[in-house]
PDB file of C-alpha atoms in Angstrom:
ATOM      1  CA  MET A   1      20.986  -6.888 -36.407  1.00 51.00           C
ATOM      2  CA  ALA A   2      22.685  -9.087 -33.679  1.00 62.00           C
ATOM      3  CA  ASP A   3      20.923 -12.230 -32.396  1.00 83.00           C
ATOM      4  CA  VAL A   4      19.930 -11.923 -28.678  1.00 89.00           C
ATOM      5  CA  ILE A   5      18.135 -14.016 -26.104  1.00 89.00           C
ATOM      6  CA  ILE A   6      15.610 -11.936 -24.378  1.00 91.00           C
ATOM      7  CA  VAL A   7      14.581 -13.073 -20.757  1.00 92.00           C
ATOM      8  CA  ALA A   8      11.550 -11.371 -19.943  1.00 91.00           C
ATOM      9  CA  ASN A   9      10.069 -13.232 -16.820  1.00 90.00           C
ATOM     10  CA  ARG A  10      10.540 -13.055 -13.228  1.00 87.00           C
ATOM     11  CA  PHE A  11      12.991 -16.273 -12.846  1.00 92.00           C
ATOM     12  CA  SER A  12      16.181 -14.260 -14.074  1.00 91.00           C
ATOM     13  CA  ASP A  13      18.293 -15.223 -11.226  1.00 92.00           C
ATOM     14  CA  GLU A  14      17.282 -19.037 -11.988  1.00 93.00           C
ATOM     15  CA  ILE A  15      17.948 -18.445 -15.616  1.00 92.00           C
ATOM     16  CA  TYR A  16      21.159 -16.640 -14.695  1.00 92.00           C
ATOM     17  CA  GLN A  17      22.263 -19.756 -12.563  1.00 93.00           C
ATOM     18  CA  LEU A  18      21.249 -22.367 -14.996  1.00 92.00           C
ATOM     19  CA  CYS A  19      23.492 -20.614 -17.731  1.00 91.00           C
ATOM     20  CA  ILE A  20      26.609 -20.366 -15.454  1.00 92.00           C
ATOM     21  CA  GLN A  21      26.006 -24.018 -14.441  1.00 92.00           C
ATOM     22  CA  GLU A  22      25.837 -24.965 -18.276  1.00 91.00           C
ATOM     23  CA  ASN A  23      28.550 -22.703 -19.525  1.00 92.00           C
ATOM     24  CA  ILE A  24      26.031 -21.006 -21.728  1.00 88.00           C
ATOM     25  CA  GLY A  25      27.674 -17.460 -22.792  1.00 87.00           C
ATOM     26  CA  LEU A  26      25.838 -14.420 -21.257  1.00 90.00           C
ATOM     27  CA  GLU A  27      27.199 -12.189 -23.858  1.00 89.00           C
ATOM     28  CA  LYS A  28      23.914 -12.019 -25.739  1.00 88.00           C
ATOM     29  CA  MET A  29      21.712 -12.209 -22.981  1.00 91.00           C
ATOM     30  CA  VAL A  30      19.154  -9.471 -21.560  1.00 93.00           C
ATOM     31  CA  PHE A  31      17.460 -10.033 -18.474  1.00 93.00           C
ATOM     32  CA  MET A  32      14.234  -7.593 -18.571  1.00 92.00           C
ATOM     33  CA  VAL A  33      13.512  -8.204 -15.184  1.00 91.00           C
ATOM     34  CA  ARG A  34      16.186  -7.308 -12.734  1.00 92.00           C
ATOM     35  CA  GLY A  35      17.209 -10.084 -10.022  1.00 90.00           C
ATOM     36  CA  SER A  36      19.832 -10.013  -7.334  1.00 91.00           C
ATOM     37  CA  LEU A  37      22.395 -11.675  -9.822  1.00 91.00           C
ATOM     38  CA  THR A  38      21.669  -9.815 -12.946  1.00 92.00           C
ATOM     39  CA  THR A  39      23.321  -6.792 -14.212  1.00 92.00           C
ATOM     40  CA  ALA A  40      22.711  -4.624 -17.392  1.00 92.00           C
ATOM     41  CA  ASN A  41      24.135  -5.780 -20.549  1.00 91.00           C
ATOM     42  CA  ASN A  42      25.414  -2.487 -22.201  1.00 86.00           C
ATOM     43  CA  GLN A  43      27.668  -4.109 -24.767  1.00 85.00           C
ATOM     44  CA  ILE A  44      24.946  -5.107 -27.264  1.00 86.00           C
ATOM     45  CA  GLU A  45      24.895  -2.987 -29.997  1.00 84.00           C
ATOM     46  CA  ASN A  46      21.082  -1.363 -31.032  1.00 88.00           C
ATOM     47  CA  LEU A  47      19.522  -2.977 -28.097  1.00 89.00           C
ATOM     48  CA  LYS A  48      17.164   0.087 -28.068  1.00 87.00           C
ATOM     49  CA  GLU A  49      16.423  -0.949 -31.587  1.00 88.00           C
ATOM     50  CA  ILE A  50      16.002  -4.487 -30.845  1.00 88.00           C
ATOM     51  CA  LEU A  51      13.830  -4.165 -27.566  1.00 90.00           C
ATOM     52  CA  GLY A  52      11.793  -1.055 -29.224  1.00 89.00           C
ATOM     53  CA  GLU A  53      11.304   1.953 -27.141  1.00 88.00           C
ATOM     54  CA  ARG A  54       8.752   0.919 -24.600  1.00 89.00           C
ATOM     55  CA  ASN A  55      10.779  -2.403 -23.458  1.00 90.00           C
ATOM     56  CA  TYR A  56      13.911  -0.849 -23.747  1.00 88.00           C
ATOM     57  CA  THR A  57      12.332   2.273 -21.342  1.00 87.00           C
ATOM     58  CA  ASP A  58      11.096  -0.616 -18.892  1.00 90.00           C
ATOM     59  CA  TYR A  59      14.817  -2.012 -19.096  1.00 89.00           C
ATOM     60  CA  GLN A  60      16.209   1.124 -18.322  1.00 89.00           C
ATOM     61  CA  ILE A  61      13.891   1.583 -15.442  1.00 87.00           C
ATOM     62  CA  GLN A  62      14.788  -1.732 -14.152  1.00 90.00           C
ATOM     63  CA  TYR A  63      18.760  -1.212 -14.135  1.00 90.00           C
ATOM     64  CA  GLY A  64      18.802   2.579 -13.345  1.00 86.00           C
ATOM     65  CA  ILE A  65      20.153   3.412 -16.694  1.00 86.00           C
ATOM     66  CA  LYS A  66      19.741   7.336 -17.619  1.00 82.00           C
ATOM     67  CA  GLU A  67      21.386   7.304 -20.913  1.00 84.00           C
ATOM     68  CA  ASN A  68      20.111   7.675 -24.534  1.00 86.00           C
ATOM     69  CA  THR A  69      16.395   7.703 -23.082  1.00 89.00           C
ATOM     70  CA  PHE A  70      13.382   9.060 -24.996  1.00 92.00           C
ATOM     71  CA  VAL A  71      13.948  12.149 -22.946  1.00 92.00           C
ATOM     72  CA  ASP A  72      16.833  13.224 -25.096  1.00 92.00           C
ATOM     73  CA  THR A  73      14.880  12.999 -28.320  1.00 92.00           C
ATOM     74  CA  ASP A  74      11.578  14.511 -26.947  1.00 94.00           C
ATOM     75  CA  ALA A  75      14.006  17.437 -25.665  1.00 94.00           C
ATOM     76  CA  GLU A  76      15.524  17.868 -29.167  1.00 95.00           C
ATOM     77  CA  LYS A  77      12.187  18.095 -30.633  1.00 95.00           C
ATOM     78  CA  TYR A  78      11.105  20.506 -27.718  1.00 94.00           C
ATOM     79  CA  ARG A  79      13.911  22.969 -28.501  1.00 95.00           C
ATOM     80  CA  LYS A  80      13.120  23.091 -32.296  1.00 96.00           C
ATOM     81  CA  LEU A  81       9.584  24.062 -31.736  1.00 97.00           C
ATOM     82  CA  ASN A  82       9.876  26.468 -28.505  1.00 97.00           C
ATOM     83  CA  THR A  83       9.435  30.206 -29.046  1.00 97.00           C
ATOM     84  CA  ARG A  84       9.470  31.022 -25.740  1.00 96.00           C
ATOM     85  CA  LYS A  85      13.216  32.295 -24.085  1.00 95.00           C
ATOM     86  CA  ASN A  86      11.768  32.117 -20.626  1.00 96.00           C
ATOM     87  CA  PHE A  87      10.953  28.473 -21.234  1.00 94.00           C
ATOM     88  CA  GLU A  88      14.155  27.288 -23.104  1.00 96.00           C
ATOM     89  CA  ILE A  89      15.464  23.997 -21.638  1.00 94.00           C
ATOM     90  CA  GLN A  90      18.448  24.666 -19.748  1.00 94.00           C
ATOM     91  CA  LYS A  91      21.063  22.033 -18.874  1.00 90.00           C
ATOM     92  CA  ALA A  92      21.118  22.873 -15.218  1.00 92.00           C
ATOM     93  CA  PHE A  93      17.511  22.670 -14.886  1.00 93.00           C
ATOM     94  CA  MET A  94      17.319  19.058 -16.463  1.00 89.00           C
ATOM     95  CA  TRP A  95      14.902  16.649 -14.393  1.00 90.00           C
ATOM     96  CA  PRO A  96      14.363  13.772 -16.495  1.00 89.00           C
ATOM     97  CA  ILE A  97      11.700  11.283 -15.385  1.00 89.00           C
ATOM     98  CA  ILE A  98      11.278   8.248 -17.347  1.00 89.00           C
ATOM     99  CA  TYR A  99       9.199   5.745 -15.492  1.00 86.00           C
ATOM    100  CA  GLU A 100       5.899   7.562 -16.193  1.00 87.00           C
ATOM    101  CA  LYS A 101       5.603   7.731 -19.745  1.00 87.00           C
ATOM    102  CA  TYR A 102       4.077   3.788 -20.286  1.00 88.00           C
ATOM    103  CA  ALA A 103       2.898   3.800 -16.460  1.00 84.00           C
ATOM    104  CA  LYS A 104      -0.903   3.161 -15.563  1.00 80.00           C
ATOM    105  CA  ASN A 105      -2.656   6.145 -14.669  1.00 74.00           C
ATOM    106  CA  GLY A 106      -2.483   5.347 -10.971  1.00 69.00           C
ATOM    107  CA  THR A 107      -3.811   2.291  -9.040  1.00 73.00           C
ATOM    108  CA  MET A 108      -6.755   1.429  -7.322  1.00 80.00           C
ATOM    109  CA  GLY A 109      -5.151  -0.898  -4.562  1.00 88.00           C
ATOM    110  CA  ASN A 110      -6.307  -2.069  -1.236  1.00 91.00           C
ATOM    111  CA  TYR A 111      -5.762   0.972   0.707  1.00 93.00           C
ATOM    112  CA  PHE A 112      -7.781   2.943  -1.955  1.00 95.00           C
ATOM    113  CA  LEU A 113     -10.505   0.546  -1.616  1.00 96.00           C
ATOM    114  CA  GLN A 114     -10.524   0.039   2.352  1.00 97.00           C
ATOM    115  CA  ASP A 115     -10.317   3.888   2.723  1.00 97.00           C
ATOM    116  CA  LEU A 116     -13.477   4.517   0.358  1.00 97.00           C
ATOM    117  CA  TRP A 117     -15.622   1.725   1.983  1.00 98.00           C
ATOM    118  CA  ALA A 118     -15.051   3.118   5.389  1.00 98.00           C
ATOM    119  CA  ALA A 119     -15.212   6.950   4.409  1.00 98.00           C
ATOM    120  CA  ARG A 120     -18.540   6.009   2.612  1.00 98.00           C
ATOM    121  CA  LYS A 121     -19.949   4.485   5.906  1.00 98.00           C
ATOM    122  CA  VAL A 122     -18.970   7.154   8.181  1.00 98.00           C
ATOM    123  CA  ILE A 123     -20.231   9.755   6.018  1.00 98.00           C
ATOM    124  CA  GLN A 124     -23.304   8.190   5.503  1.00 98.00           C
ATOM    125  CA  SER A 125     -23.989   7.601   9.090  1.00 98.00           C
ATOM    126  CA  GLY A 126     -24.309  11.286   9.653  1.00 98.00           C
ATOM    127  CA  VAL A 127     -21.857  11.658  12.138  1.00 98.00           C
ATOM    128  CA  GLN A 128     -20.579  15.090  13.080  1.00 97.00           C
ATOM    129  CA  GLU A 129     -17.257  13.577  15.076  1.00 98.00           C
ATOM    130  CA  HIS A 130     -15.290  10.563  14.396  1.00 98.00           C
ATOM    131  CA  TYR A 131     -12.156   8.717  16.074  1.00 98.00           C
ATOM    132  CA  ASP A 132      -9.640   6.756  14.285  1.00 98.00           C
ATOM    133  CA  ILE A 133      -6.768   4.742  15.290  1.00 98.00           C
ATOM    134  CA  GLY A 134      -3.522   5.092  13.295  1.00 94.00           C
ATOM    135  CA  SER A 135      -5.515   4.897   9.792  1.00 95.00           C
ATOM    136  CA  SER A 136      -4.236   6.729   6.558  1.00 93.00           C
ATOM    137  CA  VAL A 137      -4.222  10.559   6.942  1.00 93.00           C
ATOM    138  CA  ASP A 138      -3.740  11.331   3.432  1.00 92.00           C
ATOM    139  CA  GLY A 139      -6.430   8.831   2.339  1.00 95.00           C
ATOM    140  CA  PHE A 140      -9.410   7.926   4.674  1.00 97.00           C
ATOM    141  CA  ILE A 141      -9.126  11.039   7.233  1.00 97.00           C
ATOM    142  CA  ALA A 142      -8.791  13.370   4.186  1.00 97.00           C
ATOM    143  CA  HIS A 143     -11.914  12.080   2.826  1.00 98.00           C
ATOM    144  CA  LEU A 144     -13.869  12.734   6.370  1.00 98.00           C
ATOM    145  CA  LEU A 145     -12.122  16.019   6.688  1.00 98.00           C
ATOM    146  CA  ALA A 146     -13.372  16.701   3.060  1.00 97.00           C
ATOM    147  CA  ALA A 147     -16.965  15.789   3.983  1.00 98.00           C
ATOM    148  CA  GLY A 148     -16.755  18.464   6.860  1.00 97.00           C
ATOM    149  CA  ILE A 149     -16.397  15.933   9.877  1.00 98.00           C
ATOM    150  CA  GLN A 150     -14.449  16.485  13.190  1.00 98.00           C
ATOM    151  CA  VAL A 151     -11.805  13.859  13.105  1.00 98.00           C
ATOM    152  CA  ASN A 152      -9.709  12.931  16.541  1.00 97.00           C
ATOM    153  CA  VAL A 153      -6.566  10.780  15.386  1.00 96.00           C
ATOM    154  CA  ILE A 154      -4.980   8.532  17.934  1.00 96.00           C
ATOM    155  CA  ASP A 155      -1.661   7.634  17.833  1.00 91.00           C
ATOM    156  CA  ILE A 156       1.480   7.151  19.800  1.00 86.00           C
ATOM    157  CA  ARG A 157       3.509   9.206  17.670  1.00 83.00           C
ATOM    158  CA  PRO A 158       3.206  13.062  17.681  1.00 84.00           C
ATOM    159  CA  PHE A 159       2.018  14.602  14.579  1.00 81.00           C
ATOM    160  CA  SER A 160       2.740  18.233  13.583  1.00 79.00           C
ATOM    161  CA  ALA A 161       0.559  18.622  10.565  1.00 76.00           C
ATOM    162  CA  GLN A 162      -2.633  20.679  10.987  1.00 86.00           C
ATOM    163  CA  ALA A 163      -5.884  20.969   9.096  1.00 94.00           C
ATOM    164  CA  ASP A 164      -9.157  22.367   9.656  1.00 95.00           C
ATOM    165  CA  ASN A 165     -11.311  19.696  11.770  1.00 97.00           C
ATOM    166  CA  LEU A 166      -8.443  17.707  12.707  1.00 96.00           C
ATOM    167  CA  ARG A 167      -7.156  16.750  16.482  1.00 96.00           C
ATOM    168  CA  ILE A 168      -4.361  14.549  17.161  1.00 94.00           C
ATOM    169  CA  ILE A 169      -4.716  12.805  20.392  1.00 95.00           C
ATOM    170  CA  VAL A 170      -1.296  11.343  21.345  1.00 92.00           C
ATOM    171  CA  ASP A 171      -2.046   8.150  23.592  1.00 93.00           C
ATOM    172  CA  ASP A 172      -1.444   4.180  23.840  1.00 93.00           C
ATOM    173  CA  ALA A 173      -4.269   2.794  21.701  1.00 94.00           C
ATOM    174  CA  THR A 174      -3.782  -0.436  23.862  1.00 95.00           C
ATOM    175  CA  GLU A 175      -4.901   1.428  26.909  1.00 94.00           C
ATOM    176  CA  LEU A 176      -7.012   4.517  25.554  1.00 96.00           C
ATOM    177  CA  ARG A 177      -6.487   6.133  28.848  1.00 95.00           C
ATOM    178  CA  GLN A 178      -7.866   9.267  27.806  1.00 96.00           C
ATOM    179  CA  PHE A 179     -11.236   8.245  27.281  1.00 97.00           C
ATOM    180  CA  GLU A 180     -14.181   7.092  29.504  1.00 97.00           C
ATOM    181  CA  ASP A 181     -15.862   3.912  28.911  1.00 97.00           C
ATOM    182  CA  ASP A 182     -19.298   4.133  26.928  1.00 97.00           C
ATOM    183  CA  SER A 183     -18.140   7.711  25.461  1.00 97.00           C
ATOM    184  CA  ILE A 184     -17.183   7.105  21.713  1.00 98.00           C
ATOM    185  CA  SER A 185     -19.815   6.780  19.017  1.00 98.00           C
ATOM    186  CA  SER A 186     -17.994   6.318  15.750  1.00 98.00           C
ATOM    187  CA  MET A 187     -14.369   4.861  15.555  1.00 98.00           C
ATOM    188  CA  SER A 188     -12.237   3.304  13.080  1.00 98.00           C
ATOM    189  CA  ALA A 189      -9.051   1.387  12.635  1.00 98.00           C
ATOM    190  CA  LEU A 190      -7.740   0.712   9.053  1.00 98.00           C
ATOM    191  CA  CYS A 191      -4.830  -1.603   8.749  1.00 96.00           C
ATOM    192  CA  SER A 192      -3.179  -0.368  11.969  1.00 96.00           C
ATOM    193  CA  LEU A 193      -4.163  -2.709  14.472  1.00 97.00           C
ATOM    194  CA  GLU A 194      -2.298  -5.671  13.275  1.00 97.00           C
ATOM    195  CA  HIS A 195       1.343  -3.795  13.758  1.00 96.00           C
ATOM    196  CA  PHE A 196       0.705  -3.352  17.548  1.00 96.00           C
ATOM    197  CA  GLY A 197       3.370  -4.866  19.822  1.00 95.00           C
ATOM    198  CA  LEU A 198       5.812  -5.855  17.225  1.00 95.00           C
ATOM    199  CA  GLY A 199       8.457  -2.775  17.542  1.00 93.00           C
ATOM    200  CA  ARG A 200       7.880  -1.746  13.793  1.00 91.00           C
ATOM    201  CA  TYR A 201       7.155   1.541  14.918  1.00 88.00           C
ATOM    202  CA  GLY A 202       9.151   2.167  17.872  1.00 85.00           C
ATOM    203  CA  ASP A 203       6.295   0.892  20.050  1.00 89.00           C
ATOM    204  CA  PRO A 204       7.285  -1.700  23.035  1.00 91.00           C
ATOM    205  CA  ILE A 205       7.435  -5.536  22.354  1.00 94.00           C
ATOM    206  CA  ASP A 206       4.002  -6.893  23.329  1.00 96.00           C
ATOM    207  CA  PRO A 207       2.398 -10.116  21.643  1.00 96.00           C
ATOM    208  CA  GLU A 208      -0.889  -9.203  23.226  1.00 97.00           C
ATOM    209  CA  ALA A 209      -1.076  -5.619  22.248  1.00 97.00           C
ATOM    210  CA  CYS A 210      -3.412  -5.676  19.459  1.00 97.00           C
ATOM    211  CA  PHE A 211      -5.872  -7.981  21.525  1.00 97.00           C
ATOM    212  CA  LYS A 212      -5.592  -5.421  24.462  1.00 97.00           C
ATOM    213  CA  CYS A 213      -6.456  -2.537  21.820  1.00 97.00           C
ATOM    214  CA  PHE A 214      -9.525  -4.840  20.890  1.00 98.00           C
ATOM    215  CA  ASP A 215     -11.152  -5.177  24.498  1.00 98.00           C
ATOM    216  CA  ASN A 216     -10.398  -1.522  25.197  1.00 97.00           C
ATOM    217  CA  ILE A 217     -12.194  -0.175  21.848  1.00 98.00           C
ATOM    218  CA  GLN A 218     -15.273  -2.222  22.919  1.00 97.00           C
ATOM    219  CA  LYS A 219     -15.219  -0.803  26.330  1.00 97.00           C
ATOM    220  CA  LYS A 220     -14.964   2.805  24.968  1.00 98.00           C
ATOM    221  CA  MET A 221     -17.718   2.631  22.635  1.00 97.00           C
ATOM    222  CA  LYS A 222     -21.192   3.834  23.319  1.00 97.00           C
ATOM    223  CA  LYS A 223     -24.232   1.682  23.065  1.00 97.00           C
ATOM    224  CA  GLU A 224     -25.506   1.818  19.297  1.00 97.00           C
ATOM    225  CA  GLY A 225     -21.607   2.960  18.416  1.00 98.00           C
ATOM    226  CA  LYS A 226     -20.288   2.157  15.067  1.00 98.00           C
ATOM    227  CA  LEU A 227     -16.779   0.559  14.366  1.00 98.00           C
ATOM    228  CA  TYR A 228     -15.311   0.318  11.010  1.00 98.00           C
ATOM    229  CA  LEU A 229     -12.191  -1.819  11.027  1.00 98.00           C
ATOM    230  CA  SER A 230      -9.856  -3.208   8.782  1.00 98.00           C
ATOM    231  CA  VAL A 231      -6.765  -5.948   8.960  1.00 97.00           C
ATOM    232  CA  PRO A 232      -4.989  -8.705   6.794  1.00 96.00           C
ATOM    233  CA  ILE A 233      -6.740 -11.907   6.568  1.00 96.00           C
ATOM    234  CA  GLY A 234      -5.887 -15.353   5.632  1.00 95.00           C
ATOM    235  CA  LYS A 235      -4.188 -18.052   7.138  1.00 94.00           C
ATOM    236  CA  GLU A 236      -3.635 -16.855  10.800  1.00 95.00           C
ATOM    237  CA  ARG A 237       0.176 -15.882  11.405  1.00 95.00           C
ATOM    238  CA  VAL A 238       2.717 -13.139  12.532  1.00 95.00           C
ATOM    239  CA  GLU A 239       4.972 -12.132   9.783  1.00 93.00           C
ATOM    240  CA  PHE A 240       7.367 -10.342  12.314  1.00 95.00           C
ATOM    241  CA  ASN A 241       8.016  -7.642  12.511  1.00 95.00           C
ATOM    242  CA  ALA A 242       5.844  -6.174   9.762  1.00 93.00           C
ATOM    243  CA  HIS A 243       2.187  -7.560  10.781  1.00 94.00           C
ATOM    244  CA  ARG A 244      -0.273 -10.292  11.690  1.00 96.00           C
ATOM    245  CA  ILE A 245      -2.549 -11.886   9.607  1.00 95.00           C
ATOM    246  CA  PHE A 246      -5.715 -12.848  11.173  1.00 97.00           C
ATOM    247  CA  TYR A 247      -8.355 -15.333  10.622  1.00 97.00           C
ATOM    248  CA  ALA A 248     -11.674 -13.212  10.129  1.00 98.00           C
ATOM    249  CA  LYS A 249     -13.238 -15.793  12.805  1.00 98.00           C
ATOM    250  CA  THR A 250     -10.614 -14.572  15.339  1.00 98.00           C
ATOM    251  CA  ILE A 251     -11.593 -10.563  14.867  1.00 98.00           C
ATOM    252  CA  VAL A 252     -15.337 -11.709  15.065  1.00 98.00           C
ATOM    253  CA  ASP A 253     -14.793 -13.770  18.368  1.00 98.00           C
ATOM    254  CA  CYS A 254     -12.320 -10.747  19.852  1.00 98.00           C
ATOM    255  CA  PHE A 255     -15.205  -8.408  19.433  1.00 98.00           C
ATOM    256  CA  LYS A 256     -17.996 -10.327  21.030  1.00 97.00           C
ATOM    257  CA  GLY A 257     -19.055  -7.332  22.897  1.00 96.00           C
ATOM    258  CA  LEU A 258     -20.209  -5.991  19.284  1.00 98.00           C
ATOM    259  CA  LYS A 259     -22.307  -7.005  16.716  1.00 98.00           C
ATOM    260  CA  LEU A 260     -21.192  -7.801  13.136  1.00 98.00           C
ATOM    261  CA  GLU A 261     -23.099  -5.779  10.457  1.00 98.00           C
ATOM    262  CA  GLU A 262     -20.750  -6.588   7.634  1.00 98.00           C
ATOM    263  CA  PHE A 263     -17.898  -8.683   6.470  1.00 98.00           C
ATOM    264  CA  SER A 264     -16.319  -7.736   3.313  1.00 98.00           C
ATOM    265  CA  CYS A 265     -12.907  -8.378   1.501  1.00 97.00           C
ATOM    266  CA  ALA A 266     -10.644  -5.987  -0.057  1.00 95.00           C
ATOM    267  CA  ALA A 267      -8.039  -7.509  -2.926  1.00 90.00           C
ATOM    268  CA  GLU A 268      -7.075  -7.791  -6.419  1.00 86.00           C
ATOM    269  CA  GLY A 269      -8.805  -4.252  -7.192  1.00 88.00           C
ATOM    270  CA  ARG A 270     -12.535  -4.867  -5.978  1.00 93.00           C
ATOM    271  CA  ILE A 271     -14.398  -5.304  -3.029  1.00 96.00           C
ATOM    272  CA  GLU A 272     -16.395  -8.750  -2.182  1.00 96.00           C
ATOM    273  CA  THR A 273     -19.217  -7.818   0.095  1.00 97.00           C
ATOM    274  CA  ASN A 274     -20.844  -9.714   2.839  1.00 96.00           C
ATOM    275  CA  ILE A 275     -18.572 -12.960   2.268  1.00 97.00           C
ATOM    276  CA  ASP A 276     -18.261 -16.090   4.352  1.00 97.00           C
ATOM    277  CA  ILE A 277     -16.382 -15.646   7.224  1.00 97.00           C
ATOM    278  CA  HIS A 278     -14.171 -18.840   6.635  1.00 97.00           C
ATOM    279  CA  LYS A 279     -13.658 -18.087   2.945  1.00 96.00           C
ATOM    280  CA  TYR A 280      -9.890 -17.114   2.905  1.00 95.00           C
ATOM    281  CA  ASP A 281      -8.848 -19.085   6.265  1.00 95.00           C
ATOM    282  CA  MET A 282      -6.400 -21.065   4.123  1.00 93.00           C
ATOM    283  CA  ASP A 283      -5.182 -18.101   2.029  1.00 91.00           C
ATOM    284  CA  LEU A 284      -1.148 -17.851   2.268  1.00 87.00           C
ATOM    285  CA  HIS A 285      -0.602 -15.069  -0.153  1.00 73.00           C
ATOM    286  CA  ASN A 286      -1.756 -14.481  -3.657  1.00 58.00           C
ATOM    287  CA  GLY A 287       0.818 -11.509  -4.527  1.00 59.00           C
ATOM    288  CA  GLU A 288      -1.456  -9.030  -2.831  1.00 72.00           C
ATOM    289  CA  TYR A 289      -2.934  -9.586   1.153  1.00 84.00           C
ATOM    290  CA  ARG A 290      -6.417  -9.231   1.539  1.00 93.00           C
ATOM    291  CA  TYR A 291      -7.937  -6.911   3.777  1.00 96.00           C
ATOM    292  CA  GLY A 292     -10.831  -7.968   5.666  1.00 97.00           C
ATOM    293  CA  LEU A 293     -13.252  -5.048   6.141  1.00 98.00           C
ATOM    294  CA  PHE A 294     -15.478  -5.235   9.366  1.00 98.00           C
ATOM    295  CA  TYR A 295     -18.460  -3.390  10.250  1.00 98.00           C
ATOM    296  CA  PHE A 296     -19.580  -3.510  14.029  1.00 98.00           C
ATOM    297  CA  THR A 297     -22.341  -2.028  16.164  1.00 98.00           C
ATOM    298  CA  LYS A 298     -22.492  -1.886  19.926  1.00 98.00           C
TER     299      LYS A 298
END
């Protein structure tokens, strides 16, 4: 079996550059994690045997290699066992997928957690009608629709899909012109307002856009109305044109017309409930943005 140097960490480009500088040959190098400089090394004999099937599959996924995968041997085994003519493997209908065999069975990331947090609160509140600004339709909105709640989604972009109890209201959420003051009793905006005014979604450039929306939300809400809000939190900054990161205190200060009932945080596969408002003020990035979850009443 050939001697091979396997680089299995995420510093592949740095190690690649070091090899070039020190005149270290790359003929026997295998970079498991693809960098901008690294390429697949298909010259090494028995590479699949050296890495083992699971690691070799990961290697193939990284570099887009579709030949000689476990699908070939699985297909041969299937052919030997299959007795149904209509379900014989035909080359024209092959659809090989290799990235799911060793993948985790789904994830419970920040979007999953924030959608669940807000949906539970809305459903438990007992409201029959709810308004939302730009949240995930296939997550949070779907939860509410499944509970039989009438959901009115406010978005600057038209939305053609239809579902029972779903109404799309095309409106500029920075102004909410179609709504009377003191008219909404239940509203949400989950990871949407931090994008306003940055042009990412074709909206006009306006550094004050999200703050205008904050003001108008408070005006449109009824007395004793409930607001469920999430935004990325940490050391305050704009990461143009993706989004803004807010101090949690900034959000509370911007919603002085409302009472903060709960401040929690979604990150790293869990929700921290009722945490200190300043806990993550110096957080720059931990590989995953923290989403501040704010529950206000008027």
